[in-house]
XYZ file of C-alpha atoms in Angstrom:
701
model
C 0.000 0.000 0.000
C 1.365 3.418 -1.019
C 0.125 6.669 0.503
C 0.233 9.934 -1.405
C -0.247 13.175 0.494
C -2.173 15.667 -1.629
C -2.503 19.440 -1.250
C -5.102 21.245 -3.394
C -4.999 25.051 -3.530
C -8.095 27.059 -4.428
C -7.783 30.594 -5.827
C -7.980 33.694 -3.629
C -10.390 35.681 -5.762
C -13.920 36.028 -4.476
C -16.154 33.150 -5.651
C -13.157 30.936 -6.500
C -14.380 28.147 -4.238
C -16.865 25.433 -5.113
C -19.383 23.134 -3.446
C -19.183 20.579 -6.251
C -17.549 17.197 -5.728
C -13.867 16.998 -6.673
C -12.130 13.677 -7.267
C -8.536 12.886 -8.170
C -6.766 10.309 -10.297
C -2.965 10.084 -10.091
C -0.995 8.740 -13.055
C 2.596 7.544 -12.788
C 5.059 5.630 -14.916
C 4.132 2.415 -13.080
C 0.362 2.750 -13.197
C -2.478 4.952 -12.048
C -4.654 5.243 -8.983
C -8.353 4.719 -8.777
C -10.482 7.821 -8.949
C -10.780 9.004 -5.355
C -13.152 11.593 -3.928
C -11.374 14.423 -2.115
C -13.523 14.999 0.906
C -13.083 15.499 4.605
C -15.169 16.769 7.464
C -16.121 20.384 6.919
C -15.930 22.661 3.901
C -13.696 21.615 1.007
C -12.290 23.916 -1.690
C -13.204 27.214 -0.076
C -11.797 30.441 -1.509
C -8.119 30.760 -0.597
C -7.976 27.347 1.064
C -5.205 24.761 0.732
C -6.887 21.424 1.491
C -4.894 18.322 2.394
C -5.848 14.735 1.668
C -4.367 11.261 1.641
C -4.769 9.023 -1.376
C -4.184 5.290 -0.917
C -2.916 3.206 -3.815
C -2.372 -0.540 -4.065
C 1.179 0.009 -5.320
C 3.798 2.669 -5.845
C 2.946 4.506 -9.067
C 6.553 5.342 -9.906
C 7.406 8.795 -11.175
C 4.252 10.920 -11.261
C 3.534 12.413 -14.675
C -0.129 13.374 -14.778
C -3.213 13.916 -12.646
C -6.880 14.187 -13.478
C -9.247 16.418 -11.529
C -12.873 15.355 -11.845
C -15.503 18.006 -11.055
C -18.921 16.425 -10.595
C -22.361 17.221 -9.287
C -22.818 17.490 -5.554
C -25.807 15.672 -4.134
C -27.135 18.831 -2.481
C -25.834 22.031 -4.023
C -26.244 23.473 -7.537
C -23.151 23.532 -9.726
C -20.724 26.410 -9.513
C -17.324 27.179 -10.962
C -14.029 26.433 -9.242
C -10.655 28.120 -9.654
C -7.821 25.709 -8.931
C -4.371 27.160 -8.347
C -2.363 23.955 -8.168
C -2.120 20.441 -6.811
C 0.945 19.232 -4.913
C 1.560 15.573 -4.220
C 4.136 14.124 -1.844
C 5.044 10.607 -2.971
C 5.921 7.781 -0.534
C 9.621 8.400 -1.190
C 9.258 12.032 -0.064
C 9.527 13.637 -3.491
C 7.105 16.519 -4.047
C 5.431 16.916 -7.422
C 3.820 20.196 -8.490
C 0.898 20.300 -10.932
C 0.039 23.898 -11.909
C -3.526 24.657 -12.966
C -4.313 28.351 -12.470
C -7.585 28.050 -14.297
C -11.320 27.789 -13.840
C -13.272 24.568 -14.068
C -16.768 25.502 -15.189
C -19.521 22.916 -15.166
C -18.884 19.210 -14.764
C -15.691 18.103 -16.454
C -12.323 16.399 -16.100
C -9.118 18.413 -16.217
C -5.810 16.632 -16.916
C -2.697 18.393 -15.613
C 0.934 17.676 -16.369
C 3.696 17.692 -13.770
C 5.269 21.158 -13.824
C 8.634 20.399 -15.428
C 8.882 22.314 -18.681
C 9.146 20.016 -21.695
C 9.156 20.410 -25.443
C 7.893 17.658 -27.738
C 11.423 16.277 -28.012
C 11.565 15.834 -24.216
C 8.470 13.621 -24.117
C 8.950 9.937 -24.882
C 5.956 8.359 -23.138
C 2.961 7.857 -25.452
C 0.536 9.019 -22.761
C 2.312 12.371 -22.461
C 2.580 12.883 -26.206
C -1.114 12.059 -26.547
C -1.977 14.471 -23.723
C -0.184 17.451 -25.256
C -1.761 16.743 -28.647
C -5.234 16.488 -27.127
C -4.727 19.688 -25.126
C -3.759 21.634 -28.253
C -6.621 20.130 -30.260
C -9.161 21.060 -27.580
C -7.862 24.635 -27.268
C -7.824 25.132 -31.029
C -11.388 23.910 -31.179
C -12.439 26.274 -28.388
C -10.330 29.396 -29.051
C -10.810 30.448 -32.643
C -9.717 33.360 -34.771
C -12.185 35.898 -36.038
C -11.811 38.871 -38.369
C -12.207 42.108 -36.428
C -11.649 44.653 -39.188
C -10.185 43.589 -42.546
C -6.563 44.675 -42.474
C -6.203 44.525 -38.664
C -4.956 41.640 -36.502
C -7.585 38.975 -36.019
C -8.960 38.382 -32.546
C -10.556 35.743 -30.342
C -13.935 34.266 -31.157
C -15.450 31.625 -28.911
C -18.373 30.081 -30.779
C -19.200 27.658 -27.993
C -20.395 30.553 -25.816
C -23.883 31.738 -26.737
C -26.460 33.808 -24.848
C -28.760 31.541 -22.859
C -32.224 31.070 -24.293
C -34.940 32.590 -22.120
C -37.933 30.288 -22.513
C -40.385 32.588 -20.786
C -39.282 35.836 -22.399
C -42.092 38.203 -23.294
C -41.944 38.597 -27.112
C -43.348 42.127 -26.809
C -40.599 43.226 -24.431
C -37.945 45.314 -26.142
C -34.391 44.055 -25.894
C -32.044 46.283 -23.917
C -30.173 48.473 -26.397
C -26.897 48.588 -24.486
C -27.259 52.067 -23.011
C -26.647 52.638 -19.323
C -28.788 55.557 -18.079
C -26.639 58.651 -17.814
C -23.722 57.100 -19.653
C -23.047 58.834 -22.972
C -21.869 55.987 -25.166
C -23.262 52.665 -26.313
C -21.802 49.662 -24.510
C -21.789 46.440 -26.500
C -22.128 44.076 -23.552
C -22.140 40.996 -25.806
C -18.444 41.646 -26.521
C -17.581 40.693 -22.935
C -20.557 38.902 -21.376
C -19.883 35.451 -22.792
C -16.102 35.479 -22.604
C -14.491 32.329 -21.250
C -13.926 32.473 -17.482
C -10.202 31.843 -17.950
C -9.890 35.025 -20.005
C -11.930 37.278 -17.740
C -10.939 39.768 -15.066
C -10.990 38.545 -11.497
C -13.998 39.565 -9.434
C -11.913 42.165 -7.570
C -10.538 43.709 -10.737
C -13.993 43.831 -12.324
C -15.474 45.472 -9.237
C -12.775 48.140 -9.028
C -13.062 48.830 -12.764
C -16.779 49.576 -12.643
C -16.614 51.289 -9.247
C -14.164 53.691 -10.842
C -16.373 54.245 -13.881
C -19.828 54.454 -12.286
C -19.456 57.264 -9.718
C -17.409 59.394 -12.108
C -20.059 58.986 -14.845
C -22.757 60.095 -12.414
C -20.618 63.055 -11.360
C -20.094 64.123 -14.982
C -23.813 63.730 -15.646
C -24.803 65.781 -12.611
C -22.451 68.596 -13.624
C -23.831 68.694 -17.161
C -20.576 67.575 -18.789
C -22.294 64.838 -20.795
C -25.175 66.920 -22.154
C -23.770 70.358 -22.998
C -23.014 70.689 -26.718
C -21.747 74.271 -26.600
C -18.084 75.307 -26.813
C -16.079 76.174 -23.732
C -16.489 79.815 -22.726
C -13.138 80.170 -20.996
C -9.991 78.070 -21.004
C -9.881 77.901 -17.228
C -13.346 76.279 -17.197
C -11.816 73.121 -18.685
C -9.914 72.643 -15.439
C -13.268 72.077 -13.714
C -13.654 68.697 -15.436
C -11.269 67.232 -12.856
C -11.249 69.817 -10.070
C -9.654 67.478 -7.521
C -7.404 65.380 -9.774
C -3.851 66.574 -9.232
C -0.492 64.943 -9.780
C 2.908 66.532 -10.257
C 2.666 65.964 -14.009
C -0.995 66.929 -14.482
C -0.329 70.229 -12.703
C 2.787 70.801 -14.778
C 0.796 70.182 -17.952
C -1.855 72.671 -16.858
C 0.689 75.362 -16.037
C 3.099 74.864 -18.972
C 1.047 73.352 -21.821
C 1.362 76.450 -24.026
C 5.155 76.699 -23.708
C 7.274 75.650 -26.681
C 9.759 73.789 -24.494
C 7.021 71.600 -23.004
C 5.495 71.011 -26.444
C 8.866 69.625 -27.569
C 9.419 67.740 -24.311
C 6.338 65.630 -24.938
C 7.899 64.145 -28.072
C 10.605 62.672 -25.848
C 8.884 61.806 -22.595
C 5.146 62.166 -23.143
C 2.659 59.417 -23.909
C 3.767 58.987 -27.530
C 7.570 59.052 -27.339
C 8.273 56.846 -30.366
C 7.347 59.152 -33.251
C 10.043 61.806 -33.571
C 12.860 61.211 -36.091
C 16.106 62.987 -36.868
C 15.750 65.080 -40.025
C 18.691 64.866 -42.440
C 17.051 66.859 -45.222
C 14.018 69.128 -45.261
C 11.356 67.317 -47.337
C 10.048 69.012 -50.473
C 6.517 68.926 -49.078
C 7.657 71.100 -46.160
C 9.414 74.125 -47.770
C 11.003 75.614 -44.669
C 13.747 78.105 -45.483
C 16.713 79.285 -43.482
C 15.281 82.802 -43.307
C 12.085 81.479 -41.728
C 13.744 79.692 -38.825
C 17.015 81.589 -38.374
C 15.630 83.685 -35.460
C 14.894 80.483 -33.523
C 18.310 78.861 -33.980
C 21.430 79.508 -31.950
C 23.484 82.567 -32.854
C 26.017 82.056 -35.627
C 24.398 78.982 -37.153
C 21.928 78.171 -39.917
C 19.383 75.508 -40.797
C 21.746 73.518 -43.041
C 24.466 73.522 -40.390
C 22.036 72.261 -37.745
C 20.785 69.575 -40.113
C 24.366 68.373 -40.579
C 24.957 68.431 -36.815
C 21.874 66.260 -36.293
C 19.977 68.865 -34.261
C 16.857 69.080 -36.458
C 13.982 66.650 -35.915
C 10.708 65.992 -37.705
C 7.275 64.784 -36.664
C 5.294 63.719 -39.730
C 1.651 62.660 -39.452
C 1.253 61.601 -43.087
C -0.542 58.404 -42.056
C -3.675 60.485 -41.387
C -3.946 61.886 -44.896
C -7.185 61.535 -46.843
C -9.444 60.183 -44.109
C -12.976 61.673 -43.989
C -14.337 63.164 -40.772
C -17.728 62.792 -39.111
C -20.282 64.968 -37.368
C -20.441 65.241 -33.603
C -23.426 66.793 -31.866
C -24.708 68.079 -35.204
C -21.494 69.795 -36.259
C -18.967 68.737 -38.889
C -15.582 67.906 -37.345
C -12.145 68.552 -38.793
C -8.562 67.325 -38.560
C -5.248 68.022 -40.249
C -2.154 66.137 -41.404
C 0.654 68.301 -40.038
C 4.408 68.407 -40.279
C 6.331 69.777 -37.318
C 10.011 70.739 -37.400
C 11.872 70.769 -34.085
C 15.273 72.029 -33.025
C 17.483 70.655 -30.266
C 18.864 73.895 -28.873
C 22.217 74.319 -27.063
C 20.447 73.907 -23.692
C 19.221 70.466 -24.707
C 15.606 71.543 -25.149
C 13.515 70.266 -28.049
C 11.838 73.366 -29.508
C 9.236 73.605 -32.316
C 10.405 76.022 -35.011
C 7.963 75.444 -37.890
C 4.526 73.855 -38.369
C 2.624 73.146 -41.580
C -0.931 71.849 -41.195
C -1.045 69.905 -44.476
C 1.131 67.539 -46.474
C 0.628 69.778 -49.523
C 2.291 73.217 -49.392
C 0.653 76.189 -51.048
C -0.786 79.673 -50.567
C -3.628 78.335 -48.402
C -1.237 76.310 -46.256
C 1.114 78.727 -44.507
C 4.038 77.609 -42.412
C 3.458 78.774 -38.847
C 6.400 80.052 -36.825
C 7.019 80.947 -33.170
C 7.140 84.606 -34.251
C 3.515 84.539 -35.399
C 0.776 85.945 -33.200
C 0.283 84.215 -29.849
C -3.056 82.648 -30.789
C -1.958 81.606 -34.309
C 1.061 79.787 -32.935
C -0.863 78.235 -30.057
C -3.604 76.974 -32.363
C -1.024 75.572 -34.817
C 0.567 73.616 -31.950
C -2.869 72.472 -30.800
C -3.583 71.124 -34.290
C -0.362 69.126 -34.026
C -1.429 67.827 -30.618
C -4.759 66.838 -32.187
C -2.898 64.771 -34.786
C -0.799 63.391 -31.956
C -4.011 62.118 -30.348
C -4.611 59.820 -33.329
C -0.987 58.795 -33.680
C -0.960 57.826 -30.028
C -4.372 56.294 -29.443
C -4.826 54.504 -32.774
C -1.271 53.470 -33.606
C 1.083 53.476 -30.621
C -1.512 52.376 -28.092
C -4.383 50.405 -29.646
C -2.610 48.745 -32.557
C 1.015 48.349 -31.498
C 0.251 47.082 -28.003
C -3.356 45.924 -27.489
C -4.222 44.339 -30.835
C -0.807 42.871 -31.587
C -0.513 41.532 -28.034
C -3.878 39.786 -28.392
C -2.564 37.998 -31.482
C 0.525 36.913 -29.515
C -1.718 35.706 -26.698
C -4.244 33.786 -28.757
C -1.567 32.074 -30.841
C 0.115 30.959 -27.618
C -3.139 29.550 -26.220
C -3.833 27.647 -29.434
C -0.377 26.296 -30.258
C 1.545 25.759 -27.009
C 0.535 23.228 -24.347
C 0.817 24.220 -20.690
C 3.901 22.075 -20.206
C 5.817 23.884 -22.945
C 8.629 26.136 -21.609
C 7.497 29.005 -23.830
C 3.952 28.773 -22.485
C 5.318 28.976 -18.942
C 7.517 31.918 -19.901
C 4.785 33.867 -21.693
C 1.585 33.137 -19.765
C 2.140 35.857 -17.096
C 2.386 38.414 -19.893
C -1.013 37.556 -21.383
C -3.087 37.899 -18.191
C -6.378 39.732 -18.839
C -5.257 40.990 -22.263
C -8.173 39.424 -24.111
C -10.568 40.711 -21.439
C -9.428 44.343 -21.682
C -9.499 44.140 -25.478
C -13.052 42.829 -25.270
C -13.898 45.801 -23.058
C -12.226 47.997 -25.660
C -14.446 46.545 -28.365
C -17.450 47.073 -26.092
C -16.650 50.670 -25.110
C -14.419 52.119 -27.819
C -14.446 50.189 -31.061
C -18.165 49.685 -31.566
C -21.002 51.552 -33.235
C -22.102 54.282 -30.846
C -19.008 53.831 -28.680
C -16.367 56.276 -27.529
C -14.538 56.684 -30.835
C -17.775 57.156 -32.745
C -19.032 59.800 -30.300
C -15.852 61.560 -29.266
C -13.382 61.874 -32.165
C -13.213 63.737 -35.473
C -12.407 60.620 -37.509
C -15.003 58.322 -36.017
C -14.876 54.538 -35.936
C -14.176 53.958 -39.644
C -11.492 56.641 -39.714
C -9.640 55.276 -36.689
C -9.822 51.776 -38.168
C -8.342 53.052 -41.435
C -5.458 54.699 -39.550
C -4.696 51.389 -37.817
C -4.934 49.425 -41.068
C -2.420 51.771 -42.667
C -0.121 51.546 -39.648
C -0.200 47.733 -39.609
C 0.749 47.696 -43.286
C 3.919 49.612 -42.364
C 4.925 47.790 -39.178
C 8.174 45.851 -39.461
C 9.790 43.261 -37.262
C 12.969 45.338 -37.052
C 11.013 48.289 -35.725
C 9.594 46.216 -32.884
C 13.148 45.319 -31.894
C 13.610 48.248 -29.525
C 17.363 48.975 -29.901
C 16.918 49.103 -33.693
C 14.024 51.547 -33.420
C 16.111 54.254 -31.755
C 18.914 53.855 -34.278
C 16.564 53.939 -37.276
C 14.918 57.104 -35.988
C 18.333 58.661 -35.301
C 17.538 59.403 -31.646
C 20.027 57.104 -29.944
C 22.090 60.064 -28.676
C 19.349 62.565 -27.823
C 19.858 64.126 -24.373
C 17.101 64.068 -21.749
C 15.323 61.246 -23.565
C 14.320 59.377 -20.415
C 11.884 57.116 -22.214
C 14.761 55.757 -24.303
C 17.061 55.343 -21.311
C 14.488 53.564 -19.169
C 13.055 51.404 -21.947
C 16.506 50.152 -22.920
C 17.282 49.348 -19.282
C 14.068 47.325 -18.942
C 14.669 45.721 -22.342
C 18.149 44.621 -21.284
C 16.801 43.073 -18.061
C 14.100 41.205 -19.980
C 16.515 40.067 -22.696
C 18.933 38.653 -20.131
C 16.070 36.864 -18.383
C 14.750 35.420 -21.645
C 18.265 34.354 -22.656
C 18.735 32.410 -19.413
C 15.394 30.624 -19.778
C 15.687 29.879 -23.496
C 19.241 28.544 -23.338
C 18.249 26.226 -20.490
C 15.495 24.551 -22.502
C 17.048 24.950 -25.961
C 20.744 23.996 -25.740
C 21.369 24.389 -29.479
C 19.870 25.663 -32.734
C 18.634 22.222 -33.710
C 16.374 22.155 -30.647
C 14.739 25.393 -31.822
C 14.303 24.383 -35.442
C 13.049 20.946 -34.467
C 10.271 22.130 -32.115
C 7.053 21.772 -34.148
C 4.856 23.502 -31.549
C 7.129 26.539 -31.493
C 7.134 26.723 -35.294
C 3.325 26.485 -35.479
C 3.072 29.280 -32.918
C 5.370 31.541 -34.948
C 3.527 30.752 -38.184
C 0.158 31.532 -36.619
C 1.323 34.918 -35.324
C 2.556 35.762 -38.822
C -0.680 34.604 -40.434
C -3.274 35.960 -37.997
C -1.452 38.876 -36.387
C 0.478 40.253 -39.366
C -2.034 38.848 -41.879
C 0.715 37.028 -43.772
C 2.377 40.250 -44.947
C 5.905 39.270 -45.989
C 7.095 42.884 -46.165
C 6.674 43.077 -42.371
C 9.814 40.997 -41.983
C 8.125 38.903 -39.294
C 9.575 35.401 -39.299
C 7.506 32.433 -40.350
C 9.925 30.099 -38.618
C 12.804 30.356 -36.166
C 16.015 28.441 -36.727
C 18.491 29.585 -34.081
C 18.601 30.254 -30.351
C 19.400 33.994 -30.820
C 16.412 34.329 -33.176
C 14.140 32.809 -30.548
C 15.556 35.042 -27.800
C 14.904 38.155 -29.878
C 11.389 37.017 -30.791
C 10.340 36.248 -27.218
C 11.898 39.445 -25.850
C 9.917 41.492 -28.360
C 6.701 39.805 -27.243
C 7.287 40.224 -23.502
C 8.404 43.841 -23.891
C 5.393 44.676 -26.086
C 3.000 43.103 -23.589
C 4.454 44.910 -20.588
C 6.827 47.879 -20.742
C 5.835 49.154 -24.176
C 2.211 49.333 -23.111
C 3.106 51.036 -19.836
C 5.018 53.742 -21.704
C 2.009 54.731 -23.828
C -0.794 54.020 -21.368
C 0.138 54.973 -17.818
C 0.468 58.717 -18.434
C -2.680 59.122 -20.518
C -4.793 60.842 -17.902
C -1.984 63.056 -16.643
C -1.260 64.432 -20.110
C -4.882 64.572 -21.301
C -6.846 65.765 -18.251
C -6.073 69.269 -19.526
C -7.912 68.713 -22.809
C -6.261 71.451 -24.964
C -3.031 69.513 -24.646
C -4.548 66.468 -26.373
C -7.839 67.350 -28.114
C -9.741 64.389 -29.624
C -11.701 66.497 -32.111
C -11.648 69.959 -33.693
C -14.775 71.903 -34.645
C -13.293 74.347 -37.188
C -11.046 73.649 -40.188
C -7.283 74.314 -40.006
C -6.225 77.936 -40.494
C -5.434 78.905 -44.077
C -4.213 82.422 -43.354
C -2.346 83.989 -40.497
C -3.455 86.712 -38.138
C -7.133 85.805 -37.691
C -7.004 83.589 -34.606
C -8.308 84.979 -31.324
C -9.081 83.425 -27.981
C -12.721 83.118 -29.074
C -11.913 81.300 -32.327
C -9.445 79.124 -30.426
C -12.108 78.048 -27.931
C -14.644 77.537 -30.720
C -12.201 75.184 -32.481
C -11.644 72.957 -29.437
C -14.015 70.042 -28.695
C -17.302 71.073 -27.128
C -18.125 70.342 -23.492
C -19.911 67.042 -24.174
C -17.161 65.607 -26.377
C -14.575 66.632 -23.793
C -16.571 64.936 -21.046
C -16.996 61.692 -22.994
C -13.307 61.361 -23.815
C -12.040 62.291 -20.352
C -14.540 60.009 -18.633
C -13.257 56.965 -20.487
C -9.604 57.997 -20.109
C -10.289 58.373 -16.397
C -11.476 54.770 -16.355
C -8.809 53.291 -18.600
C -5.911 55.438 -17.422
C -5.558 53.778 -14.047
C -4.807 50.134 -13.328
C -7.593 48.600 -11.224
C -6.683 46.457 -8.238
C -5.291 42.936 -8.598
C -2.015 44.195 -10.091
C 1.039 42.119 -10.891
C 4.130 44.289 -11.449
C 6.741 43.244 -13.977
C 8.810 40.328 -12.716
C 6.353 39.256 -10.006
C 4.978 35.838 -10.906
C 2.883 34.466 -8.012
C 1.597 31.624 -10.195
C 4.291 28.946 -10.045
C 4.740 27.562 -13.553
C 8.482 26.913 -13.415
C 9.739 24.453 -10.793
C 13.281 23.763 -12.006
C 16.081 25.492 -10.133
C 17.636 27.277 -13.130
C 14.496 29.192 -14.254
C 13.605 29.935 -10.626
C 17.026 31.548 -10.164
C 16.533 33.486 -13.395
C 13.217 34.864 -12.126
C 14.864 36.048 -8.929
C 17.726 37.617 -10.893
C 15.165 39.450 -13.055
C 13.499 40.867 -9.947
C 16.812 42.110 -8.630
C 17.707 43.790 -11.924
C 14.298 45.443 -12.113
C 14.584 46.615 -8.502
C 17.909 48.277 -9.347
C 16.367 49.954 -12.405
C 13.519 51.230 -10.221
C 16.004 52.636 -7.714
C 17.984 54.364 -10.470
C 14.850 55.926 -11.965
C 13.670 57.260 -8.628
C 17.053 58.744 -7.808
C 17.216 60.471 -11.198
C 13.686 61.814 -10.910
C 14.547 63.649 -7.697
C 16.574 66.083 -9.785
C 14.054 66.576 -12.614
C 11.419 69.309 -12.838
C 9.166 66.783 -14.602
C 9.730 63.260 -13.287
C 9.533 60.425 -15.796
C 8.314 57.285 -14.042
C 6.148 55.449 -16.562
C 8.826 52.787 -17.037
C 9.602 52.358 -13.360
C 9.288 48.551 -13.103
C 7.082 48.758 -10.010
C 4.525 50.618 -12.160
C 4.766 48.311 -15.184
C 2.157 45.565 -15.284
C 3.279 42.108 -16.424
C 0.595 42.193 -19.095
C -1.805 44.503 -20.887
C -4.718 44.434 -18.483
C -6.109 47.968 -18.752
């Protein structure tokens, strides 16, 4: 008789426990146990509990390789879901086996779990284990399916096995709820999130904090008339009343310095869209800036050509927006522009705007605005650029390059890699809640009657077109962070804290990935010969990049360095890259003129006509401002249930080498955090968006 001591851990989230019957079957190399009910006096499988049991077997089962958890009907209670963290089994010889689950069991089913040692297909020799990994992949591919979101954008998750329940006693004359919440200004497509698989959803705590943040603020906006007033703002200072009590060091700095040229230029380096600016080697023909125009704004004794040759001239080009029609908001036609902005790195190290053109086509009706123009002309020209920056940031840098691409990474991983695969274990913390927040995005933002349709000049179709164009230009080399800075010619820019911090985090992640990958893949042949890895890479290329060969995305990986680069790109995109473009949204946008989502008048065609009144009349009206800032208020802050970068409470790796690598990663990130905080003490505007303690492991907001 052999006795196995079993510990079963239930999740800590509210409602993780179950009253259903749970049984266990243990499988070893020398046989398997009978199915045994796990039950003792008192409550079993309560939220947060670690229950202990003894399982008797007729013989020693040898090395344990697999367990089966059977969730069945209780004789008394109705069925409910159960979140299992893990199962640990102490064998008669004292060896402890760990079986990670970290998933929900919904309904009555059997869940087979592998022992936690990471293994590729080449590491498995037993037929039962090979059959298990094949069955796991087949089941996940059958359940998690790809679906076209918008033609030309990355495909996303579709779960056909989840359908709305049929209400047998529904009154046929009763109108179906249209998706509006009373007092809330945009249509919420609840079907985009309601039937999502439990294993992809927010925890109860995170869901509660999300809606508790949204609900009271929506009621406050409604009570103050911010969601109903369609008139323009009467005074600039009235915009501050949208968030009268919201104050951070940066939000106050934005409010006090938003009109200054130095802060306008600063935002290209350390704002919420710090990856756009490029070094200008030659003034483009479409932007006919002359030396005489900008000479007064350059250092004494120099000229435009000399500064170009020194590498001190930079360009922000928003050409991707060209030719997209606008929509009406609140009964008024909206407008946008496709500007070019020339910037100068002055001797003090400040990035200063020196010329702005509001169109890609020069001509008499498209003047080049200069800092020497009237105060309101120059301010409105900069505001038009910030309006274009809104689309470059929200549509491209934020939605497409982090959220949508990360969802493709995540879904391909779920469909192609079994839980025992080392890459699954490495990547799973960086996919947590990504599909859920994207589903919320499709319910709140990217739907008919949603935020984008009711709060932006371009509307839903226009934003989608911007993202389609951007995806057609994305390259694999650009996603490799060190290359991006070199290609844009900004590798030596002073006071570029985003670059400094992102490269530090990248280096820590790359070293961590290198240690893990080289442990499981000792040579190039192991990489090339892993069929699951290759299918994963092919699916990302096909479904995420839509098979576009010009993207440079690999369709297969042949060497260890190629795999290290690929995985580092994915982890960085799903964590630090998102933090850089998301965390500061509310701080930089709470003062709306710094980041307007729509414009009510067309771009200026002549100089000297802009006044404070025409400036205010061009900005978004009160209602549009309220809609945008309400949603940014909700999405700009991480709800509770956070997991900072490098903190992996779910134990997927059990081998000593990867466990040491995880600890080394934490130490490196802690040092980076310390360095950032020490540097920020000396800065007038602290840059902390890439402080590792503020970076989430995954895109979850």
